[in-house]
Amino acid sequence: MPAKARIIPLKPPRDPAATKIRVLDAAEALFMEHGYEATSLRAITAAAEANLAAVNYHFGSKEELFQAVLTRRLDPMNQARVELLTRLEAGAGSRPLSCERILMALLIPALKLARDPERGGKDFLRLLGRAYADPAPFIRRFLSEQYAVMIARFKAAFARALPKLPRKELSWRLHFIMGALSYTLAGTDALKLIAELNPHESTNDEILLRRLAPFLLAGLEAPLPDLSAVTRDLDGELGRTA
Amino acid sequence: MPAKARIIPLKPPRDPAATKIRVLDAAEALFMEHGYEATSLRAITAAAEANLAAVNYHFGSKEELFQAVLTRRLDPMNQARVELLTRLEAGAGSRPLSCERILMALLIPALKLARDPERGGKDFLRLLGRAYADPAPFIRRFLSEQYAVMIARFKAAFARALPKLPRKELSWRLHFIMGALSYTLAGTDALKLIAELNPHESTNDEILLRRLAPFLLAGLEAPLPDLSAVTRDLDGELGRTA
DNA sequence: CTTGCATTCAAACGTTTGTTTGAAGCCTAC
DNA sequence: GTAGGCTTCAAACAAACGTTTGAATGCAAG
């Protein structure tokens, strides 16, 4: 191949995929505000100052656009979680990592994403929390694929930190943790639904996670449920109720 | 007014609001399966074997139908929660109620609803969990109104049981609890998302709540977050990350 | 200049949406 | 029987939906 005098193009690549990014940004904002079904491609392309056909041209379909919106932030976040966990484990040497630190590896990347001044950030986590509850098959399939390796990785880490906790119990508690986390992050006005919190720090996700972490940590390390005893008590109340 | 010989109608009232109930049932099932936006009135009326116009005739609009679907189960459940709490408090006399019992008053009516063999039941709780994450203004407005008194009532009860816990912290923890609860109940295939749980008991909501209760209880009684200490540790990891 | 490729655009595609309409049906009460 | 109020029905409404099309446009290489 002759060494062609490859002159550096004076013109910068103009706007490679500029409209593609504009569409992604607009879609992210609108999906988060109204949800997937309630957001039309016309609204998205209008907000992005792009042509209606741009979505189908660049992404193929509305579903693929939604997946692209999620992947853009979700993939790096989950990757950061695994990387942080790996780093912490390496730092701990042969000693098992504490639950608290494992939990931090799970929460900190989410916090960093929420803090990201770049467009999206906090709003994206709301979108994510909402996607968690979406019954659309393609969304569920996509999310379970995105989360599979990350969850498995953390489950193994927690299992080492909590050797006495049965695996099944751990699976449930991890499920509860993801639930409280995604629900909390998804909270639109849900916060006001529960209580009037001081408005000044309501947008401060760092404080939120610092409150959430001890809550989850305590739940994770809770004593095993004494099923029979709890059941008897519970049924007693149920009997009086029924 | 002359005492008219009011003969007991031989014919039973035929079908008073029969189609109305059929529409409610069909709407509940379809809303739960596909979500609010993705469910069309045509699909609902077809499943209910009713005319398309029946929805607008009986309920006024699709939004009002959705609220009717939620109210039918939600209202009795929240009422049962408050009544059970009141009964437990009365039984405890002057002594403050334990956190565990207050928590049970919150969970048991949800469990009973999930157990209800009547159409709906478990499926409805999934619909409810999903509605929690829906950004539609009329849904959020409706839910916050439905929950306001119940939440306030339980917050006061928890405040008595946990006098040392600052009110703001309690508000957050109640929020986390409602999050884990609604997310867990909303779990469609979300369970499979986290872990492969044994398929036999996966539909047993009673076991689910017996696992959830200790988790939430521990979180509720968790030590106060040592904000400064946690922060320093957290920022240390963040520093290494960034 | 011309060719070729990637992108943008306006317009239209065929469905599907929630809602409305006015007539038909049914049962009760007079 | 006949009037009158609910309820049901088929049909149509305008609007909005996601997607497709084919021509125009801009830019780089031959």
Coordinates of C-alpha atoms (C1' of nucleotides) in Angstrom, one line a residue:
Chain A
M1 CA 0.0 0.0 0.0
P2 CA 1.7 3.2 -1.2
A3 CA 2.2 5.7 1.6
K4 CA -0.3 8.2 0.4
A5 CA 0.4 11.7 1.6
R6 CA -2.5 11.6 3.9
I7 CA -3.1 15.2 4.6
I8 CA -4.9 15.9 7.9
P9 CA -8.3 17.0 6.8
L10 CA -8.5 20.7 7.4
K11 CA -12.2 20.5 7.9
P12 CA -13.0 18.7 11.1
P13 CA -15.2 15.7 10.4
R14 CA -17.9 18.2 10.5
D15 CA -20.5 16.7 12.7
P16 CA -20.1 12.9 12.7
A17 CA -23.2 11.5 14.2
A18 CA -24.2 14.9 15.6
T19 CA -27.9 14.5 15.0
K20 CA -27.6 11.0 16.3
I21 CA -26.5 12.4 19.7
R22 CA -29.0 15.1 19.6
V23 CA -31.7 12.5 19.1
L24 CA -30.3 10.4 21.9
D25 CA -30.3 13.4 24.3
A26 CA -33.8 14.4 23.4
A27 CA -35.1 10.9 23.7
E28 CA -33.5 10.4 27.0
A29 CA -35.1 13.6 28.4
L30 CA -38.5 12.8 27.0
F31 CA -38.6 9.1 27.8
M32 CA -37.7 10.1 31.4
E33 CA -40.4 12.7 31.5
H34 CA -43.3 10.7 30.0
G35 CA -42.2 7.1 29.8
Y36 CA -41.6 5.0 26.7
E37 CA -45.1 4.5 25.3
A38 CA -46.2 8.0 26.0
T39 CA -43.3 9.6 24.1
S40 CA -43.7 9.9 20.3
L41 CA -41.0 9.9 17.8
R42 CA -42.4 13.2 16.5
A43 CA -41.9 14.8 19.9
I44 CA -38.3 13.4 20.1
T45 CA -37.3 14.5 16.6
A46 CA -38.9 17.9 17.2
A47 CA -36.9 18.4 20.4
A48 CA -33.7 17.3 18.7
E49 CA -34.4 19.6 15.8
A50 CA -34.1 16.6 13.5
N51 CA -36.2 15.1 10.8
L52 CA -38.8 12.5 11.8
A53 CA -37.2 9.9 9.7
A54 CA -33.9 10.4 11.5
V55 CA -34.8 7.9 14.2
N56 CA -35.5 5.1 11.9
Y57 CA -32.5 5.9 9.8
H58 CA -30.0 6.0 12.7
F59 CA -31.5 3.5 15.1
G60 CA -33.9 1.4 13.1
S61 CA -36.9 1.6 15.3
K62 CA -38.3 3.2 18.4
E63 CA -37.5 0.2 20.4
E64 CA -33.9 0.2 19.3
L65 CA -33.7 3.9 20.1
F66 CA -34.8 3.2 23.6
Q67 CA -32.3 0.5 24.1
A68 CA -29.6 2.8 22.7
V69 CA -30.7 5.5 25.3
L70 CA -30.4 3.0 28.1
T71 CA -27.1 1.4 26.9
R72 CA -25.3 4.7 26.6
R73 CA -25.3 5.2 30.4
L74 CA -26.1 1.8 31.8
D75 CA -23.3 -0.1 30.2
P76 CA -20.5 2.2 31.6
M77 CA -22.2 2.3 35.0
N78 CA -22.4 -1.5 35.4
Q79 CA -18.9 -1.8 34.1
A80 CA -17.7 0.7 36.7
R81 CA -19.5 -1.2 39.4
V82 CA -17.6 -4.4 38.5
E83 CA -14.3 -2.7 38.2
L84 CA -14.7 -1.0 41.5
L85 CA -15.6 -4.2 43.2
T86 CA -12.6 -5.9 41.6
R87 CA -10.3 -3.1 42.8
L88 CA -11.6 -3.3 46.3
E89 CA -11.2 -7.1 46.4
A90 CA -7.7 -6.7 45.2
G91 CA -7.0 -4.2 47.9
A92 CA -8.3 -6.5 50.5
G93 CA -5.9 -9.2 49.7
S94 CA -7.0 -12.6 50.9
R95 CA -9.4 -11.2 53.5
P96 CA -13.1 -11.2 52.4
L97 CA -14.5 -7.8 51.6
S98 CA -16.9 -6.3 54.1
C99 CA -20.6 -6.0 53.1
E100 CA -20.4 -2.3 53.4
R101 CA -17.6 -2.0 50.9
I102 CA -19.3 -4.4 48.4
L103 CA -22.5 -2.3 48.8
M104 CA -20.5 0.8 48.1
A105 CA -19.2 -0.7 44.9
L106 CA -22.8 -1.1 43.9
L107 CA -24.0 2.4 44.9
I108 CA -21.1 4.6 44.2
P109 CA -21.1 4.3 40.4
A110 CA -24.9 5.0 40.4
L111 CA -24.1 8.1 42.6
K112 CA -21.4 9.2 40.2
L113 CA -23.8 8.9 37.3
A114 CA -26.4 10.9 39.2
R115 CA -23.8 13.5 39.9
D116 CA -22.7 13.7 36.3
P117 CA -23.2 17.3 35.2
E118 CA -23.5 16.1 31.6
R119 CA -27.0 16.0 30.3
G120 CA -28.9 13.0 31.7
G121 CA -27.4 12.2 35.0
K122 CA -30.0 12.2 37.7
D123 CA -32.8 12.2 35.1
F124 CA -31.4 9.1 33.6
L125 CA -31.6 7.1 36.8
R126 CA -35.3 8.0 37.0
L127 CA -35.7 6.6 33.5
L128 CA -33.9 3.5 34.6
G129 CA -35.9 3.0 37.7
R130 CA -39.0 3.3 35.5
A131 CA -37.7 0.9 33.0
Y132 CA -37.3 -1.6 35.8
A133 CA -41.0 -1.7 36.2
D134 CA -41.9 -1.7 32.6
P135 CA -43.6 -4.9 31.5
A136 CA -42.7 -4.6 27.8
P137 CA -40.9 -7.8 26.9
F138 CA -38.2 -6.2 24.9
I139 CA -37.3 -3.9 27.8
R140 CA -37.3 -6.8 30.3
R141 CA -35.1 -8.9 28.0
F142 CA -32.7 -6.0 27.5
L143 CA -32.3 -5.2 31.2
S144 CA -31.8 -8.7 32.3
E145 CA -29.1 -9.1 29.7
Q146 CA -27.5 -5.9 30.8
Y147 CA -27.5 -6.8 34.4
A148 CA -26.8 -10.5 34.4
V149 CA -23.1 -10.5 34.7
M150 CA -22.9 -7.5 37.1
I151 CA -25.5 -9.1 39.5
A152 CA -23.8 -12.5 39.4
R153 CA -20.5 -10.9 40.2
F154 CA -21.9 -9.0 43.2
K155 CA -23.8 -12.0 44.4
A156 CA -20.6 -14.0 44.6
A157 CA -18.9 -11.2 46.5
F158 CA -21.7 -11.0 49.0
A159 CA -21.7 -14.7 49.4
R160 CA -18.1 -14.6 50.5
A161 CA -18.8 -11.8 52.9
L162 CA -21.8 -13.5 54.4
P163 CA -20.9 -17.2 54.4
K164 CA -23.6 -18.0 56.9
L165 CA -26.4 -16.6 54.7
P166 CA -28.1 -19.2 52.5
R167 CA -27.8 -18.4 48.9
K168 CA -31.5 -18.3 48.4
E169 CA -31.8 -15.7 51.1
L170 CA -29.1 -13.7 49.6
S171 CA -30.8 -13.7 46.2
W172 CA -33.9 -12.3 47.8
R173 CA -32.1 -9.7 49.7
L174 CA -30.2 -8.6 46.6
H175 CA -33.5 -8.3 44.9
F176 CA -34.8 -6.1 47.8
I177 CA -31.8 -4.0 47.5
M178 CA -32.2 -3.4 43.8
G179 CA -35.8 -2.7 44.4
A180 CA -35.2 0.0 47.0
L181 CA -32.4 1.4 45.0
S182 CA -34.3 1.7 41.7
Y183 CA -37.4 2.8 43.3
T184 CA -35.6 5.5 45.2
L185 CA -33.7 6.7 42.2
A186 CA -36.9 6.6 40.1
G187 CA -38.7 8.8 42.6
T188 CA -40.2 11.6 40.7
D189 CA -42.6 13.3 43.1
A190 CA -42.7 10.0 44.9
L191 CA -40.6 11.7 47.6
K192 CA -43.4 14.1 48.2
L193 CA -45.7 11.2 48.3
I194 CA -44.1 9.9 51.4
A195 CA -43.0 13.0 53.3
E196 CA -42.2 16.6 52.9
L197 CA -38.5 16.6 53.0
N198 CA -36.5 19.7 53.2
P199 CA -36.4 21.1 49.7
H200 CA -32.9 22.3 49.8
E201 CA -31.2 18.9 49.8
S202 CA -33.9 17.0 48.0
T203 CA -31.9 17.0 44.8
N204 CA -28.7 16.0 46.6
D205 CA -28.4 12.4 45.6
E206 CA -25.2 12.0 47.7
I207 CA -27.1 12.5 50.9
L208 CA -29.8 10.2 49.6
L209 CA -27.4 7.3 49.1
R210 CA -25.7 8.0 52.4
R211 CA -29.0 7.4 54.0
L212 CA -29.9 4.5 51.8
A213 CA -26.6 2.6 52.4
P214 CA -27.0 2.0 56.1
F215 CA -30.6 0.9 55.6
L216 CA -29.6 -1.6 53.0
L217 CA -26.6 -2.8 54.9
A218 CA -28.7 -3.5 58.0
G219 CA -31.2 -5.4 55.9
L220 CA -28.5 -7.4 54.2
E221 CA -27.0 -8.4 57.6
A222 CA -30.4 -9.0 59.2
P223 CA -30.9 -12.2 61.2
L224 CA -32.4 -15.0 59.3
P225 CA -36.2 -15.0 59.4
D226 CA -37.5 -17.4 62.0
L227 CA -40.1 -18.5 59.7
S228 CA -42.2 -20.6 62.1
A229 CA -42.3 -18.1 64.8
V230 CA -43.0 -15.1 62.6
T231 CA -45.7 -17.2 60.9
R232 CA -47.5 -18.0 64.1
D233 CA -47.6 -14.4 65.2
L234 CA -48.6 -13.3 61.7
D235 CA -51.4 -15.7 61.4
G236 CA -52.7 -14.7 64.8
E237 CA -53.2 -11.2 63.6
L238 CA -54.6 -12.5 60.3
G239 CA -57.1 -14.5 62.2
R240 CA -58.3 -11.5 64.1
T241 CA -58.5 -9.6 60.9
A242 CA -60.4 -12.2 58.8
Chain B
M1 CA -96.5 8.5 51.2
P2 CA -98.9 5.5 51.0
A3 CA -97.4 2.2 52.2
K4 CA -97.1 0.6 48.8
A5 CA -97.1 -3.2 48.9
R6 CA -93.5 -3.4 47.9
I7 CA -93.2 -6.9 46.6
I8 CA -89.8 -8.4 46.6
P9 CA -88.8 -8.5 43.0
L10 CA -88.9 -12.2 41.9
K11 CA -86.4 -11.5 39.2
P12 CA -83.0 -10.9 40.8
P13 CA -81.7 -7.4 39.8
R14 CA -80.5 -9.2 36.7
D15 CA -77.1 -7.8 36.2
P16 CA -76.7 -4.5 38.0
A17 CA -73.5 -3.1 36.6
A18 CA -72.5 -6.5 35.3
T19 CA -70.7 -5.1 32.3
K20 CA -69.1 -2.5 34.5
I21 CA -67.5 -5.2 36.6
R22 CA -66.5 -7.2 33.6
V23 CA -64.8 -4.1 32.1
L24 CA -63.0 -3.5 35.4
D25 CA -61.7 -7.1 35.6
A26 CA -60.6 -7.1 32.0
A27 CA -58.9 -3.7 32.4
E28 CA -57.1 -4.8 35.5
A29 CA -55.7 -7.8 33.8
L30 CA -54.6 -6.0 30.7
F31 CA -53.2 -2.9 32.4
M32 CA -51.2 -5.2 34.6
E33 CA -49.9 -7.2 31.6
H34 CA -49.1 -4.3 29.3
G35 CA -49.2 -1.1 31.3
Y36 CA -51.5 1.8 31.0
E37 CA -50.4 3.4 27.8
A38 CA -49.9 0.1 25.9
T39 CA -53.4 -1.1 26.7
S40 CA -56.2 0.1 24.3
L41 CA -59.8 0.5 25.2
R42 CA -60.6 -1.8 22.3
A43 CA -58.5 -4.6 23.8
I44 CA -60.3 -4.1 27.1
T45 CA -63.8 -4.1 25.8
A46 CA -63.1 -7.0 23.6
A47 CA -61.8 -9.0 26.6
A48 CA -64.8 -7.9 28.6
E49 CA -67.1 -8.8 25.8
A50 CA -68.5 -5.4 26.0
N51 CA -69.1 -2.6 23.5
L52 CA -66.3 -0.1 22.9
A53 CA -68.4 2.7 24.1
A54 CA -69.0 1.0 27.4
V55 CA -65.9 2.4 28.9
N56 CA -66.7 6.0 28.2
Y57 CA -70.3 5.4 29.2
H58 CA -69.6 3.8 32.6
F59 CA -66.3 5.5 33.5
G60 CA -66.1 8.7 31.4
S61 CA -62.6 8.2 30.1
K62 CA -59.6 5.8 30.0
E63 CA -57.9 7.7 32.8
E64 CA -61.0 7.4 35.0
L65 CA -61.2 3.8 34.2
F66 CA -57.6 3.3 35.4
Q67 CA -58.3 5.1 38.6
A68 CA -61.4 3.0 39.2
V69 CA -59.3 -0.1 38.6
L70 CA -56.8 1.1 41.2
T71 CA -59.3 2.3 43.7
R72 CA -61.3 -0.9 43.8
R73 CA -58.5 -2.8 45.5
L74 CA -56.3 -0.1 46.8
D75 CA -58.8 1.7 48.9
P76 CA -59.9 -1.4 51.0
M77 CA -56.2 -2.4 51.4
N78 CA -55.1 0.9 52.8
Q79 CA -58.1 1.0 55.0
A80 CA -57.3 -2.5 56.3
R81 CA -53.8 -1.3 57.0
V82 CA -55.0 1.5 59.1
E83 CA -57.6 -0.6 60.9
L84 CA -55.1 -3.3 61.7
L85 CA -52.6 -0.8 63.0
T86 CA -55.3 0.8 65.2
R87 CA -56.3 -2.6 66.5
L88 CA -52.7 -3.5 67.4
E89 CA -52.2 -0.2 69.1
A90 CA -55.4 -0.7 71.2
G91 CA -54.2 -4.2 72.1
A92 CA -50.8 -2.8 73.3
G93 CA -52.5 -0.5 75.7
S94 CA -50.2 2.4 76.7
R95 CA -47.0 0.7 75.7
P96 CA -45.6 1.7 72.3
L97 CA -46.0 -0.8 69.5
S98 CA -43.0 -2.6 68.4
C99 CA -41.6 -1.8 64.9
E100 CA -42.1 -5.4 63.9
R101 CA -45.8 -5.2 64.6
I102 CA -46.2 -1.9 62.8
L103 CA -44.4 -3.3 59.9
M104 CA -46.8 -6.3 59.9
A105 CA -49.8 -4.0 59.8
L106 CA -48.3 -2.5 56.7
L107 CA -47.5 -5.8 55.0
I108 CA -50.3 -8.2 56.0
P109 CA -53.1 -6.4 54.2
A110 CA -50.9 -6.4 51.1
L111 CA -50.3 -10.1 51.6
K112 CA -54.0 -10.8 52.0
L113 CA -54.7 -8.9 48.8
A114 CA -52.1 -11.0 47.0
R115 CA -53.6 -14.1 48.4
D116 CA -57.1 -13.2 47.4
P117 CA -58.4 -16.0 45.2
E118 CA -60.7 -13.5 43.6
R119 CA -59.6 -12.3 40.2
G120 CA -56.9 -9.8 40.5
G121 CA -55.0 -10.5 43.7
K122 CA -51.3 -11.0 43.0
D123 CA -51.7 -9.5 39.5
F124 CA -53.1 -6.3 41.0
L125 CA -50.0 -5.7 43.2
R126 CA -47.9 -5.9 40.1
L127 CA -50.1 -3.3 38.5
L128 CA -49.8 -1.2 41.6
G129 CA -46.0 -1.5 41.7
R130 CA -45.9 -0.4 38.2
A131 CA -48.2 2.6 38.8
Y132 CA -45.8 3.7 41.5
A133 CA -43.2 4.3 38.8
D134 CA -45.5 5.8 36.2
P135 CA -44.7 9.5 35.5
A136 CA -48.2 10.3 34.3
P137 CA -49.4 13.3 36.3
F138 CA -52.9 12.0 36.9
I139 CA -51.5 8.7 38.2
R140 CA -49.1 10.4 40.6
R141 CA -51.8 12.7 41.8
F142 CA -54.2 9.9 42.4
L143 CA -51.7 7.7 44.2
S144 CA -50.4 10.4 46.5
E145 CA -54.0 11.2 47.5
Q146 CA -54.8 7.5 48.1
Y147 CA -51.7 7.0 50.3
A148 CA -51.5 10.3 52.1
V149 CA -53.5 9.5 55.2
M150 CA -52.3 5.9 55.5
I151 CA -48.6 6.9 55.3
A152 CA -49.1 9.7 57.8
R153 CA -50.7 7.3 60.2
F154 CA -47.9 4.8 60.0
K155 CA -45.2 7.4 60.2
A156 CA -46.7 8.6 63.5
A157 CA -46.7 5.0 64.7
F158 CA -43.1 4.4 63.7
A159 CA -42.1 7.7 65.3
R160 CA -43.5 6.4 68.7
A161 CA -41.7 3.1 68.3
L162 CA -38.4 4.7 67.3
P163 CA -38.2 7.9 69.5
K164 CA -34.5 8.3 68.9
L165 CA -34.8 8.3 65.1
P166 CA -35.0 11.8 63.6
R167 CA -38.2 12.4 61.7
K168 CA -36.4 13.1 58.5
E169 CA -34.5 9.9 58.7
L170 CA -37.7 8.0 59.4
S171 CA -39.3 9.6 56.3
W172 CA -36.5 8.4 54.2
R173 CA -36.6 4.9 55.6
L174 CA -40.4 4.7 55.1
H175 CA -39.7 5.7 51.5
F176 CA -37.1 2.9 51.1
I177 CA -39.6 0.5 52.6
M178 CA -42.4 1.4 50.2
G179 CA -39.8 1.2 47.4
A180 CA -38.6 -2.3 48.2
L181 CA -42.2 -3.4 48.8
S182 CA -43.7 -2.1 45.6
Y183 CA -40.7 -3.1 43.6
T184 CA -40.9 -6.6 45.0
L185 CA -44.6 -6.9 44.4
A186 CA -44.3 -5.5 41.0
G187 CA -41.7 -8.1 40.0
T188 CA -42.8 -9.6 36.8
D189 CA -39.8 -11.5 35.6
A190 CA -37.7 -9.2 37.7
L191 CA -37.2 -12.1 40.0
K192 CA -35.6 -14.1 37.3
L193 CA -33.5 -11.0 36.6
I194 CA -31.8 -11.2 39.9
A195 CA -31.6 -14.9 40.5
E196 CA -33.0 -18.2 39.6
L197 CA -35.2 -18.9 42.6
N198 CA -36.7 -22.3 43.1
P199 CA -39.7 -22.3 40.8
H200 CA -42.0 -24.1 43.3
E201 CA -42.4 -21.3 45.8
S202 CA -41.8 -18.4 43.5
T203 CA -45.5 -17.7 43.4
N204 CA -45.9 -17.9 47.1
D205 CA -46.2 -14.4 48.3
E206 CA -46.4 -15.3 51.9
I207 CA -42.9 -16.7 51.9
L208 CA -41.8 -13.6 50.0
L209 CA -43.1 -11.2 52.6
R210 CA -41.7 -13.4 55.4
R211 CA -38.3 -12.8 53.9
L212 CA -39.0 -9.1 53.2
A213 CA -40.1 -8.3 56.7
P214 CA -36.9 -9.0 58.5
F215 CA -35.0 -7.2 55.8
L216 CA -37.1 -4.1 56.2
L217 CA -37.2 -4.3 59.9
A218 CA -33.4 -4.4 60.2
G219 CA -33.2 -1.4 57.8
L220 CA -35.7 0.5 59.9
E221 CA -33.8 -0.1 63.1
A222 CA -30.4 0.4 61.5
P223 CA -27.9 2.7 63.3
L224 CA -28.0 6.3 62.2
P225 CA -25.6 7.0 59.4
D226 CA -22.3 8.4 60.6
L227 CA -22.4 10.8 57.7
S228 CA -18.9 12.3 58.1
A229 CA -17.1 9.0 58.6
V230 CA -18.9 7.3 55.7
T231 CA -18.3 10.2 53.6
R232 CA -14.6 10.2 54.1
D233 CA -14.4 6.5 53.3
L234 CA -16.7 6.9 50.3
D235 CA -14.8 9.8 48.9
G236 CA -11.6 7.8 49.3
E237 CA -12.9 5.2 47.0
L238 CA -14.3 7.8 44.7
G239 CA -10.9 9.4 44.5
R240 CA -9.3 6.2 43.5
T241 CA -12.0 5.8 40.9
A242 CA -12.0 9.2 39.3
Chain C
dC1 C1' -16.7 17.6 -13.4
dT2 C1' -18.5 13.3 -12.1
dT3 C1' -19.3 9.5 -9.4
dG4 C1' -20.7 7.5 -5.1
dC5 C1' -22.0 7.4 -0.5
dA6 C1' -24.1 9.0 3.6
dT7 C1' -27.4 11.9 5.4
dT8 C1' -31.5 14.9 5.4
dC9 C1' -36.0 16.1 4.1
dA10 C1' -41.1 16.5 3.0
dA11 C1' -44.7 13.7 2.2
dA12 C1' -47.5 10.0 2.5
dC13 C1' -48.3 5.2 4.1
dG14 C1' -51.8 2.3 6.6
dT15 C1' -53.0 1.5 11.5
dT16 C1' -54.6 2.4 15.7
dT17 C1' -55.8 5.6 19.2
dG18 C1' -59.7 7.7 22.6
dT19 C1' -64.0 9.6 22.1
dT20 C1' -68.6 10.8 20.3
dT21 C1' -73.0 10.1 18.1
dG22 C1' -77.7 8.7 17.4
dA23 C1' -80.5 4.9 16.9
dA24 C1' -82.0 0.5 18.9
dG25 C1' -83.0 -2.4 22.9
dC26 C1' -84.6 -3.6 27.4
dC27 C1' -86.9 -3.3 31.6
dT28 C1' -89.7 -0.7 35.1
dA29 C1' -93.5 2.1 36.4
dC30 C1' -97.6 4.3 35.5
Chain D
dG1 C1' -100.2 -0.5 26.5
dT2 C1' -97.2 3.3 26.7
dA3 C1' -94.0 6.5 28.3
dG4 C1' -89.2 7.1 30.1
dG5 C1' -84.7 6.1 31.9
dC6 C1' -80.7 3.2 31.5
dT7 C1' -77.9 0.5 28.8
dT8 C1' -76.0 -1.4 24.5
dC9 C1' -74.7 -1.1 19.9
dA10 C1' -72.6 -0.2 15.2
dA11 C1' -70.5 3.3 13.0
dA12 C1' -68.0 7.1 12.4
dC13 C1' -64.9 11.0 14.1
dA14 C1' -60.5 13.5 14.0
dA15 C1' -56.0 12.9 15.6
dA16 C1' -51.8 10.7 16.4
dC17 C1' -49.0 6.8 15.9
dG18 C1' -44.4 4.3 13.9
dT19 C1' -42.6 3.4 9.6
dT20 C1' -41.5 3.8 4.6
dT21 C1' -40.5 6.1 0.4
dG22 C1' -38.0 8.7 -3.1
dA23 C1' -36.2 12.7 -4.2
dA24 C1' -32.9 16.4 -2.7
dT25 C1' -28.5 17.6 -0.4
dG26 C1' -23.7 17.8 1.1
dC27 C1' -19.2 16.1 1.0
dA28 C1' -15.1 13.2 -0.4
dA29 C1' -12.7 10.5 -3.8
dG30 C1' -11.6 9.3 -8.6

